[in-house]
Short mmCIF file of C-alpha atoms in Angstrom, two decimals:
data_model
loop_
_atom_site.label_atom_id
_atom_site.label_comp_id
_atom_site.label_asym_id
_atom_site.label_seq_id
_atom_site.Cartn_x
_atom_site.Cartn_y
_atom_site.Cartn_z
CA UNK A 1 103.79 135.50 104.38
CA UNK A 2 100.50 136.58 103.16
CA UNK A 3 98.24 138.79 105.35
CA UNK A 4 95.72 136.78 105.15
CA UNK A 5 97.15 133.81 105.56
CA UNK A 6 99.15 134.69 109.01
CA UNK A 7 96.04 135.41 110.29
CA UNK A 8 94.31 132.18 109.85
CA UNK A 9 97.52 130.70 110.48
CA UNK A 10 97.28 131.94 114.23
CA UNK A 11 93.79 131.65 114.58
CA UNK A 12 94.61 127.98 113.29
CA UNK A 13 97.34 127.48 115.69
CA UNK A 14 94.51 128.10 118.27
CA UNK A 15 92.36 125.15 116.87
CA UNK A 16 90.11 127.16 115.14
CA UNK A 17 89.27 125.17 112.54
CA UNK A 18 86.81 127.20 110.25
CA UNK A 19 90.34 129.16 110.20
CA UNK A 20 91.95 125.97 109.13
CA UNK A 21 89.63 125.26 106.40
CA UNK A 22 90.60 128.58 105.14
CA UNK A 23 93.82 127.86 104.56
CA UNK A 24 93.17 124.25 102.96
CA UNK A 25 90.42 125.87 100.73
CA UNK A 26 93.03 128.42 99.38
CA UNK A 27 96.18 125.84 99.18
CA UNK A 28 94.13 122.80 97.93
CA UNK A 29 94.83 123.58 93.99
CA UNK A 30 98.23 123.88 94.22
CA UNK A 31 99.09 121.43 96.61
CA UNK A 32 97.12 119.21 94.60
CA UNK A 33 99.45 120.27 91.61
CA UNK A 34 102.80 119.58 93.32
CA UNK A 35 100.99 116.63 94.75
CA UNK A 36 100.08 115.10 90.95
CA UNK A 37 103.81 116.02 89.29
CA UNK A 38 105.21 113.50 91.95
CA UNK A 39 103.35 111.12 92.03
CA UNK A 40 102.38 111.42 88.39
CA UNK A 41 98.89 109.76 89.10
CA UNK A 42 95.37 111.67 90.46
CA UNK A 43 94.24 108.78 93.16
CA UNK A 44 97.97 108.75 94.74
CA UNK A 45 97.88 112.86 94.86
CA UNK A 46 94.67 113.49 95.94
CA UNK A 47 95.90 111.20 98.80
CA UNK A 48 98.73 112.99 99.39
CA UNK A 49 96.61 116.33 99.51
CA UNK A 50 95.16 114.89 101.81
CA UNK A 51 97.29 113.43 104.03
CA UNK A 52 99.77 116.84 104.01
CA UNK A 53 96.84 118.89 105.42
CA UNK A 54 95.75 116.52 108.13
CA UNK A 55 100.20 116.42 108.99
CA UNK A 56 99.70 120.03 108.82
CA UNK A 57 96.66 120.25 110.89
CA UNK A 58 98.45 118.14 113.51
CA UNK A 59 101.88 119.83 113.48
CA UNK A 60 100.48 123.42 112.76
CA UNK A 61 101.74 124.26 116.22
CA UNK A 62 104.88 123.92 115.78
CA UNK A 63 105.04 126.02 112.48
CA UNK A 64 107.18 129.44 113.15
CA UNK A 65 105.89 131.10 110.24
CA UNK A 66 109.65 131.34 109.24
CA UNK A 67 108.39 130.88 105.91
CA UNK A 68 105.01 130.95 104.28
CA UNK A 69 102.44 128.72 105.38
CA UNK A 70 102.49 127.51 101.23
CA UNK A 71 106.14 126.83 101.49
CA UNK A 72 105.74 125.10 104.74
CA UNK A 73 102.60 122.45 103.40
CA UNK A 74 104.06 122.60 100.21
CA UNK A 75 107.03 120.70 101.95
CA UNK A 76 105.01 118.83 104.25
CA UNK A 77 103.47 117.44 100.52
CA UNK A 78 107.02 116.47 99.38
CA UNK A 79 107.51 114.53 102.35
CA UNK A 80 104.18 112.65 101.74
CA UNK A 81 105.07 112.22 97.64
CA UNK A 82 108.18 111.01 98.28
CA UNK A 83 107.44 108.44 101.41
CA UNK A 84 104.64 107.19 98.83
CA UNK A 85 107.06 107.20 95.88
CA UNK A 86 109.18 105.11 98.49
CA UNK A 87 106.45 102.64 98.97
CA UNK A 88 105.49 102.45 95.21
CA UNK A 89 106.43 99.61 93.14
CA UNK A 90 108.86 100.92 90.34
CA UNK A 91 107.43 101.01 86.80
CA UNK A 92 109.17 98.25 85.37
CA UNK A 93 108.36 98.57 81.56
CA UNK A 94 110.10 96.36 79.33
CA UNK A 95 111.27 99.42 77.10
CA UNK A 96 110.56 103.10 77.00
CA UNK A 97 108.94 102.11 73.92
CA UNK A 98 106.16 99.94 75.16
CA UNK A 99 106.57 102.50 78.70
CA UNK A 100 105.78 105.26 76.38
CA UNK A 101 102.66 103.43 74.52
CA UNK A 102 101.13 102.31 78.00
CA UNK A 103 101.48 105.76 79.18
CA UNK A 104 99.77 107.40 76.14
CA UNK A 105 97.22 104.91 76.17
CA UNK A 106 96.50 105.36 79.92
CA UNK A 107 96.45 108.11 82.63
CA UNK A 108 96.80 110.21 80.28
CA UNK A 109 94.28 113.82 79.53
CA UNK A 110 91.35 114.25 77.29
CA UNK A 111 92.77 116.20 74.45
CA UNK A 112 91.31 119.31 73.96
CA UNK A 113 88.30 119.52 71.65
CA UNK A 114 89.94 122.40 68.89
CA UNK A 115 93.42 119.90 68.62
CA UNK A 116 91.12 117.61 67.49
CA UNK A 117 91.05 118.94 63.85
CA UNK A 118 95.36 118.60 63.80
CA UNK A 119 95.26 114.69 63.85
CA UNK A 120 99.55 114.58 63.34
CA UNK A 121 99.61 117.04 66.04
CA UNK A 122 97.43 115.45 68.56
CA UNK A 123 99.14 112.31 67.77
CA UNK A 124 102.67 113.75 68.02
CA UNK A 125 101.55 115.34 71.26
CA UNK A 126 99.65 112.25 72.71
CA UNK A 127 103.08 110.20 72.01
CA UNK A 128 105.35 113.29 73.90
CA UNK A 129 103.15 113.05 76.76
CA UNK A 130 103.06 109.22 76.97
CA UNK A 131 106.89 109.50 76.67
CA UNK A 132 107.35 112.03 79.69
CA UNK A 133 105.32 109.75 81.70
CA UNK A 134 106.91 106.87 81.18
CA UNK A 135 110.46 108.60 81.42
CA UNK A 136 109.18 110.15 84.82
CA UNK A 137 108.04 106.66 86.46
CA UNK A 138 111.60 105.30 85.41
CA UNK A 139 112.73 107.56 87.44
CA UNK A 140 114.13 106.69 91.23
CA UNK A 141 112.31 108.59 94.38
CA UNK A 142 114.72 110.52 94.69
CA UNK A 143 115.49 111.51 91.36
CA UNK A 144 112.03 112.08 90.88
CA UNK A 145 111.40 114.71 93.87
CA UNK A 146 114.79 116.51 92.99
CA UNK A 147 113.94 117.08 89.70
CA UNK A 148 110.68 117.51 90.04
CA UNK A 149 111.58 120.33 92.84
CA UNK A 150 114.25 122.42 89.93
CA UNK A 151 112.32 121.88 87.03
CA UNK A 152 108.68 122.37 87.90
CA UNK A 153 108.67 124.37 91.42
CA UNK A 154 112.50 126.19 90.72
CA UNK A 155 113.22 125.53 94.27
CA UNK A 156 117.46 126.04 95.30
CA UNK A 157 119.42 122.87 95.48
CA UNK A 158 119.98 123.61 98.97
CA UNK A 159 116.11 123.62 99.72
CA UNK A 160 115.94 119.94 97.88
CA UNK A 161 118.62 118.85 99.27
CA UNK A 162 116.96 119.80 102.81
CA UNK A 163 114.36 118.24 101.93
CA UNK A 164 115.30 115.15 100.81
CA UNK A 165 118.56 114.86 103.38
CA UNK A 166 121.00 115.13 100.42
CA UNK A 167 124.40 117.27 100.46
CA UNK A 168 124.65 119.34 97.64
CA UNK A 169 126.86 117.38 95.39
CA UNK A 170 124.20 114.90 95.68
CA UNK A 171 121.43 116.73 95.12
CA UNK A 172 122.82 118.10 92.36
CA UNK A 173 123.63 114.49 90.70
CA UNK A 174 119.96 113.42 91.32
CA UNK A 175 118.49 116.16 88.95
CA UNK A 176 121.44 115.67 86.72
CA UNK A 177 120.46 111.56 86.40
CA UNK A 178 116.42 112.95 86.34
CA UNK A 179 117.26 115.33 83.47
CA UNK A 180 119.68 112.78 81.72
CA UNK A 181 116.83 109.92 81.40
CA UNK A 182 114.15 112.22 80.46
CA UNK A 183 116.86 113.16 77.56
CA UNK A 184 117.25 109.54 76.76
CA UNK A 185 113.33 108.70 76.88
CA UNK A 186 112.48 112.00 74.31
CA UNK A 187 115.31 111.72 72.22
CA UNK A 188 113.11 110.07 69.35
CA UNK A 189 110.77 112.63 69.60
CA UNK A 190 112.61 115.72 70.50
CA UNK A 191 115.85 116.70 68.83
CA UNK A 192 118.68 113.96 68.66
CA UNK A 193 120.27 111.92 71.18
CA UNK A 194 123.35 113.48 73.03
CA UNK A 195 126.39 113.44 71.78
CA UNK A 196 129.21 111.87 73.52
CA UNK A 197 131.00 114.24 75.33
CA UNK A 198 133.84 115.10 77.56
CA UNK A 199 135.99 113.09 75.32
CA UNK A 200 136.54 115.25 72.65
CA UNK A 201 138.06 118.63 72.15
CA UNK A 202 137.35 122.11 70.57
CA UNK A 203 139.09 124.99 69.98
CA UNK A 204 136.15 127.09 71.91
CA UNK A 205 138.07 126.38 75.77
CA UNK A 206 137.05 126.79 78.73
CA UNK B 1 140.10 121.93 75.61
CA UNK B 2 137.21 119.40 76.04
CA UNK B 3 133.68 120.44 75.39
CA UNK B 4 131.10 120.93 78.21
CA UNK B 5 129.70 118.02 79.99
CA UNK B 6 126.15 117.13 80.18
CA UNK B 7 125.91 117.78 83.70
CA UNK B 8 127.60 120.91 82.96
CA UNK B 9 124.74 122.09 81.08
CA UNK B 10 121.87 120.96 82.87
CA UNK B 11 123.38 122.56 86.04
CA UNK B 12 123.36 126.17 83.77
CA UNK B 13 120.07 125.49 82.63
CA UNK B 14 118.95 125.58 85.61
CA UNK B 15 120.76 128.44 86.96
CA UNK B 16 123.40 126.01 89.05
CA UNK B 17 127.08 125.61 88.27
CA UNK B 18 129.42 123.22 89.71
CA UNK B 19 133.28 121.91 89.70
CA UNK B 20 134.73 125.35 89.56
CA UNK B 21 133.08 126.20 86.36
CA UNK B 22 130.99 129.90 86.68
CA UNK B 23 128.21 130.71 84.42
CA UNK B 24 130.16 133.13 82.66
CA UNK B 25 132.74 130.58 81.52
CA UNK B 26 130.30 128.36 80.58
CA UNK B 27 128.31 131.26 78.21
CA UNK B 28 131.69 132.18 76.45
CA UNK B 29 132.12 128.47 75.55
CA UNK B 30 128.66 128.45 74.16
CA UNK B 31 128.88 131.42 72.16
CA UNK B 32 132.20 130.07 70.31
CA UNK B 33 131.39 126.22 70.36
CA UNK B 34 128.77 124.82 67.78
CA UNK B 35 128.79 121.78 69.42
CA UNK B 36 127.97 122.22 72.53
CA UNK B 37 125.73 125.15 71.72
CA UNK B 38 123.83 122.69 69.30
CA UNK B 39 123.42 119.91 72.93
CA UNK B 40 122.41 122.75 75.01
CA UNK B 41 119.31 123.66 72.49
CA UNK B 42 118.19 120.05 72.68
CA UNK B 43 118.41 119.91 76.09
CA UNK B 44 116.06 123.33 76.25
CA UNK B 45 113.89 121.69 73.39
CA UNK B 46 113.92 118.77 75.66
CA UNK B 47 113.20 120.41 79.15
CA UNK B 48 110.37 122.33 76.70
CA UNK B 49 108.28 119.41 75.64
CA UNK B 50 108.82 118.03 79.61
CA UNK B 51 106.71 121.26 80.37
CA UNK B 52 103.83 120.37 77.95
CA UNK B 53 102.82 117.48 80.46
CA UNK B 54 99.57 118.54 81.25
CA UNK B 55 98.44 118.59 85.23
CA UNK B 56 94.39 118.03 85.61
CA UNK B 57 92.40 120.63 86.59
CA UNK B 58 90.46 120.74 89.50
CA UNK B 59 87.37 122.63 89.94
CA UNK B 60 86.90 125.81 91.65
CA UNK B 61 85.28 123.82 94.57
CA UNK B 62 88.46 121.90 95.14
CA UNK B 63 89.19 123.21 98.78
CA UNK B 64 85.98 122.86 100.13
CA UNK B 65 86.18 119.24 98.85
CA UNK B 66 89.06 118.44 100.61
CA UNK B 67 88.27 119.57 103.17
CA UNK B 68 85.50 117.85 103.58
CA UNK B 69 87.40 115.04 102.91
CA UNK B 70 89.68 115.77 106.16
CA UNK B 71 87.82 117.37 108.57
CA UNK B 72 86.52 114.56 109.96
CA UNK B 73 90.19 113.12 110.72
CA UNK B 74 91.20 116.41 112.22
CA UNK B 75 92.42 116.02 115.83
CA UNK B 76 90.65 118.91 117.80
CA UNK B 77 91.86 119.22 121.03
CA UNK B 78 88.18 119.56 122.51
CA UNK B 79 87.20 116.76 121.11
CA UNK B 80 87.28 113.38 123.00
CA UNK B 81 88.49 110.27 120.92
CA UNK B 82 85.45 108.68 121.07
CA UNK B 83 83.52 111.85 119.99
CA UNK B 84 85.64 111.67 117.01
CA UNK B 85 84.71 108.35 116.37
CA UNK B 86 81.41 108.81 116.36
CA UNK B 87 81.22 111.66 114.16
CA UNK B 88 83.42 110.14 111.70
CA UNK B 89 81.42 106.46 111.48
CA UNK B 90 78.07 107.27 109.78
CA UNK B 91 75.47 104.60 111.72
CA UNK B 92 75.78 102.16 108.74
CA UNK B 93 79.84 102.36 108.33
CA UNK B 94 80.18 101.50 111.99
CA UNK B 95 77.83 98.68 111.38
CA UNK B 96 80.46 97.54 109.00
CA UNK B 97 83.22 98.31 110.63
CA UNK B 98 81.95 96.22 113.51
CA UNK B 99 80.58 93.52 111.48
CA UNK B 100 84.96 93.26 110.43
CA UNK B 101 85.88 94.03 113.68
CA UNK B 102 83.74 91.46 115.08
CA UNK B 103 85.42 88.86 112.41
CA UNK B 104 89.09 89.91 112.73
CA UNK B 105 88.85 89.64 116.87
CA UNK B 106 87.01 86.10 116.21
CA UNK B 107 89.83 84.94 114.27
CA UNK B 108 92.55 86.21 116.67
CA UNK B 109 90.68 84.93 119.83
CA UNK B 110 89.71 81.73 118.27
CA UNK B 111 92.92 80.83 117.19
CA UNK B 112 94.48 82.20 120.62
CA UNK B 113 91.96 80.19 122.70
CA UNK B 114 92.94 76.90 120.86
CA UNK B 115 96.32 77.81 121.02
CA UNK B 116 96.16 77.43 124.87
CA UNK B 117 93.94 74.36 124.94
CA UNK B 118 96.20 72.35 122.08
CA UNK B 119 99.17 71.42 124.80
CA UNK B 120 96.33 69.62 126.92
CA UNK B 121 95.43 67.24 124.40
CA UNK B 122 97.24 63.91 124.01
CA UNK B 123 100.47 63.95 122.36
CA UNK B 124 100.19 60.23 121.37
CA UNK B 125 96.74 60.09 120.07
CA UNK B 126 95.50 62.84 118.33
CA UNK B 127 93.07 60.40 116.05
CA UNK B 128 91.53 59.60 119.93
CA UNK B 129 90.24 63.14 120.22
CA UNK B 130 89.20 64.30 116.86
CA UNK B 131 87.51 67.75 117.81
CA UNK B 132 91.02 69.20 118.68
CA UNK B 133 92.91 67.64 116.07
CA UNK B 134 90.36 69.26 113.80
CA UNK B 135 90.73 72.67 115.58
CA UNK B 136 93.98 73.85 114.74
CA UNK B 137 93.94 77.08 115.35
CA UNK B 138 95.77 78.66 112.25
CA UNK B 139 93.48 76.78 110.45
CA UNK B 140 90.70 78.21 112.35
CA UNK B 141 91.93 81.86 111.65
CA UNK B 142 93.36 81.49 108.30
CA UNK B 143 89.29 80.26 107.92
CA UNK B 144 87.78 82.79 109.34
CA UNK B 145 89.84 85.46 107.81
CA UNK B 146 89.31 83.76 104.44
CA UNK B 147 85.51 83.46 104.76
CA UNK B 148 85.42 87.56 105.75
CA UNK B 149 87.96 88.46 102.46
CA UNK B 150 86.04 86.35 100.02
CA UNK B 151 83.10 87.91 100.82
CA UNK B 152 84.68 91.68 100.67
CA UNK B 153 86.17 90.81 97.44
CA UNK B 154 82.83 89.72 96.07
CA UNK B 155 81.10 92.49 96.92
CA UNK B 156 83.94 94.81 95.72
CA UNK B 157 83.84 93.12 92.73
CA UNK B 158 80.30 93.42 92.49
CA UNK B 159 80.19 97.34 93.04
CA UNK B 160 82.90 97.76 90.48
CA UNK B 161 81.18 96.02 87.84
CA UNK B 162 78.10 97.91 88.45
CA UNK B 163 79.91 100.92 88.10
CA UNK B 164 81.70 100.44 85.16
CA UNK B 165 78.17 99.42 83.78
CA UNK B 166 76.37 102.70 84.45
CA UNK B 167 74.21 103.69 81.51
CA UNK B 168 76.02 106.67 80.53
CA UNK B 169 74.70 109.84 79.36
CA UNK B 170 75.72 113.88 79.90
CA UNK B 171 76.18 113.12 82.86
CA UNK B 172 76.12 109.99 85.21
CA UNK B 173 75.03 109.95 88.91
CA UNK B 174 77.36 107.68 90.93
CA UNK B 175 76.27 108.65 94.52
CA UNK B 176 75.34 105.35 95.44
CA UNK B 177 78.36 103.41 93.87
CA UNK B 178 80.41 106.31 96.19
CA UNK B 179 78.47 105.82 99.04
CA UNK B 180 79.32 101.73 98.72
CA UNK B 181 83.00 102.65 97.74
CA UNK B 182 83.35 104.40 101.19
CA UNK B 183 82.00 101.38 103.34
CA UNK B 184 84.52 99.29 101.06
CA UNK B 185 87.30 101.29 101.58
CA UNK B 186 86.79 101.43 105.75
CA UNK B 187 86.45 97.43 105.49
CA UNK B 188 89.43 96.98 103.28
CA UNK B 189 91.68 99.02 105.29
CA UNK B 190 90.82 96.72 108.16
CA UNK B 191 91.69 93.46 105.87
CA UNK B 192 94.87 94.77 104.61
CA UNK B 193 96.01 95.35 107.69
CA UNK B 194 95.35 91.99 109.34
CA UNK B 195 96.89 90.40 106.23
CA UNK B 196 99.82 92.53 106.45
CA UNK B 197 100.12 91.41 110.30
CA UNK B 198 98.84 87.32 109.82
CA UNK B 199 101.61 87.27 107.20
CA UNK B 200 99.62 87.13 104.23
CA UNK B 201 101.42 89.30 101.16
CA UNK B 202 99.63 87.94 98.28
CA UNK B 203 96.13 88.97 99.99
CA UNK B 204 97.67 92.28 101.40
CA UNK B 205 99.25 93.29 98.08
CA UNK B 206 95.62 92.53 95.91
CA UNK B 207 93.70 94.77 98.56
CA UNK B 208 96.38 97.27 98.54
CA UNK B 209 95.52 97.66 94.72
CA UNK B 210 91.93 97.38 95.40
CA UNK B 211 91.79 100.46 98.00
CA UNK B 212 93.16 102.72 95.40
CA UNK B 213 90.65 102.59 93.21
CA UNK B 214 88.29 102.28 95.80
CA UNK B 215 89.41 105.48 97.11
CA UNK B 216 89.42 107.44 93.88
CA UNK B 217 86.12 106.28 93.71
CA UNK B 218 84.73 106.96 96.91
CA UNK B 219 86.75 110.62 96.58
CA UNK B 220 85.05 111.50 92.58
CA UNK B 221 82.16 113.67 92.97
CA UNK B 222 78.46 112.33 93.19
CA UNK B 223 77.82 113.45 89.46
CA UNK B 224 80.33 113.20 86.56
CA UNK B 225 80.35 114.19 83.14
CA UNK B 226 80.25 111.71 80.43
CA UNK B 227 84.00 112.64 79.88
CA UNK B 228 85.23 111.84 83.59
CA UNK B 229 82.98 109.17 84.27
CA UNK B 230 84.94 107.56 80.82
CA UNK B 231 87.93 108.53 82.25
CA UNK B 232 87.30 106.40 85.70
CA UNK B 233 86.12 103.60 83.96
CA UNK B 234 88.98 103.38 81.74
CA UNK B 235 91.16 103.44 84.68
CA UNK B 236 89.53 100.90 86.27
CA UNK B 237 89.51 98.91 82.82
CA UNK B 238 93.14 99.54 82.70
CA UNK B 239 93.72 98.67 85.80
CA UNK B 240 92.42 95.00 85.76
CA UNK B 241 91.67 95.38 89.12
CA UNK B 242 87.92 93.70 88.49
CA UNK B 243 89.78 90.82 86.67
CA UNK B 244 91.85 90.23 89.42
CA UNK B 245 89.92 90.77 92.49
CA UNK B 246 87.56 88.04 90.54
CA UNK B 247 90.69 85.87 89.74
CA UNK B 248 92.20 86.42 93.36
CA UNK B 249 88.30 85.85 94.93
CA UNK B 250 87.97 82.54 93.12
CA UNK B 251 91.47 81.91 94.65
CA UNK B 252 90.63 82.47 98.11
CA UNK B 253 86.94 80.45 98.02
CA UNK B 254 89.38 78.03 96.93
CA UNK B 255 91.77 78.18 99.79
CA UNK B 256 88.46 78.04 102.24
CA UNK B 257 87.12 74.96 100.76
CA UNK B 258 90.21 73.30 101.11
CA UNK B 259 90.64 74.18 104.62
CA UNK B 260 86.99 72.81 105.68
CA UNK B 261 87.93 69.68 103.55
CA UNK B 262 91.12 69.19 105.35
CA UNK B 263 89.48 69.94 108.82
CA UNK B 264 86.77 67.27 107.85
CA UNK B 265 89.66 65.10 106.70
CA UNK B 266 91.47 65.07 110.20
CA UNK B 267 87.56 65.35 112.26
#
């Protein structure tokens, strides 16, 4: 764990809380991060930021500094995401289509001032990002946390499936599905749909 | 021999094999299979344009903002519950909150009250004694709770509209509207709840959707640029939540008239 972190995590554990506000002040950004790829909105993270630090704040004592205090709230933010996720109202969009218009329509961020001048470009970017968005809220909780977890944060399958109470097989399906809808939702904008597979044969073997 | 399966190659991508299957295996079948090496680029190209979804920024002040977003919620040890009360009510939310609290305890003991009296009255002739026929106390709550939730919705409504009215320029002071968000979010909390516990969804679910934006409100700094504050109010916009607070607050003035007109029916 980082030096300077193990110390305000003791001084923490103590109820210190200018010590505290140390740690929050240095974790905040990318907690907040983690927090916004999950949920895939800024109210619902900035909720969850907050949340995980109070759960931290409360639980700090019984944190063993096993690992570091930003794996530790960074898991204590999963659990937040995904009971939230839980809660949350699936995005129900008639097709990815009209999912993929709403979402580049709305939510979405300011393009940057110099794309401005590539109008195709802007647009062909504006309609990936509304596409991702849309592909991520079809995705279940659980699907969404796992992958999530591999893609973004490269965590192990055994430390998602930990977190989420999954055995590996399981874990491994839920990125798998995650991975396999994004695929579906891009595949008119990025290279071609898959092919079917596992049916036929090739000389290559395996 | 059949070709790789999806899973197959999501589960290299990503470093992961399964079903028996090592990485090496799976890298010697790429290298001689045009097929499958042509689905595993897509899948990259795929998991590339997945990475181009861009996370907002937050400013450099982030972590003093949340925390001082939480460190009034923090549960020192030293600190007595009602000393963390009190420094986490300013004077005027605890006003409000009282001015709720006040309400939601009226409409609980009212209706409890009447609950106990009701038995006492006569069975047979309920037209005989028309100030407890006319006191039911559901109806008495469901008033009361009515009368409070109109209200909050009118006033949410109210501060919403204002905001999404600002006269924008560079920039575009919102303290107030923030300051007004924050007593609206401590009263709707409060609302939600009781509507969650007096078995009313429809009202629940409405100020559920309210609070959010309430809440990203009441968390947005004092001052935004012309680009956030656009940003907000096209979230808001997007949102409907203005339309249907109004919709769902004509609703409920609704619901209360009807329930004094079917008390004075029965007085």
């Amino acid at each position: 764990m980082d030096a300077n972190d193990a110390h305000d995590v003791t001084l923490a554990q103590a109820r210190d809380e200018s010590a505290f506000r140390r740690l929050v002040e240095r974790h905040s950004r990318g907690v907040f991060q983690l927090a916004f790829r999950l949920t895939g909105n800024e109210p619902d993270a900035e909720d969850v930021v907050q949340e995980a630090f109070l759960k931290a704040y409360k639980e700090l004592r019984c944190f063993e500094a096993r690992s570091s205090f930003r794996t530790w709230v960074h898991r204590i933010t999963v659990n937040c995401a995904y009971d939230l996720l839980r809660q949350r109202p699936r995005h129900k969009a008639e097709s990815l289509d009209a999912a993929a218009d709403e979402g580049a329509q709305g939510g979405g961020i300011e393009p940057e001032a110099d794309d401005t001048s590539r109008p195709d470009r802007l647009a062909f970017g504006v309609e990936i990002e509304g596409r991702v968005r849309a592909a991520l809220d079809l995705l279940t909780p659980t699907e969404r946390t796992a992958f999530v977890l591999r893609h973004f944060e490269g965590r192990s399958l055994e430390e998602i499936g930990e977190t989420l109470g999954l055995r590996t097989g399981a874990t491994k399906h839920s990125i798998f599905r995650g991975v396999q809808k994004m695929r579906r939702a891009l595949a008119p904008v990025v290279g071609r749909p898959a092919s079917v597979r596992g049916q036929a044969s090739c000389s290559a073997g395996l | 021999m059949n070709h790789l399966t999806e899973e197959q190659l999501v589960l290299y991508h990503y470093g992961d094999t399964g079903d028996g299957v090592d990485a090496a295996s799976i890298e010697e079948h790429l290298h001689l299979c045009g097929l499958c090496q042509a689905d595993f680029d897509d899948l990259r190209h795929t998991l590339q344009a997945v990475d181009s979804l861009p996370v907002p920024d937050r400013p450099d002040n982030y972590g003093s903002e949340v925390w001082a977003r939480i460190q009034p919620s923090l549960d020192g040890d030293a600190e007595t519950w009602w000393g963390r009360l009190q420094s986490s009510l300013t004077p005027r939310r605890l006003v409000l909150a009282g001015g709720v609290a006040v309400l939601v305890v009226a409409a609980f003991v009212g209706g409890s009250v009447l609950s106990r009296r009701q038995p006492t009255a006569p069975v047979a002739a309920p037209a005989a004694n028309p100030q407890t026929a006319s006191a039911d106390p559901e109806q008495v709550r469901e008033r009361i709770l009515l009368v409070a939730v109109g209200d909050h919705l009118e006033r949410s409504q109210m501060a919403l509209v204002e905001l999404v009215n600002s006269p924008s320029g560079a920039t575009v002071d919102i303290s107030d509207e923030r300051e007004r968000a924050r007593d609206l979010v401590t009263e709707n909390r409060l609302y939600r709840q009781t509507a969650l516990t007096t078995g009313e969804p429809g009202v629940a679910s409405v100020l559920d959707d309210l609070e959010r934006v309430l809440v990203e409100v009441a968390n947005s700094p004092s001052t935004l640029t012309a680009a956030e504050f656009s940003t907000v109010r096209k979230r808001i916009e997007q949102q409907g939540i203005i339309f249907k607070v109004r919709v769902f607050g004509d609703r409920v003035r609704e619901r209360e008239t009807r329930s004094v007109v079917n008390a004075g029916v029965r007085g």
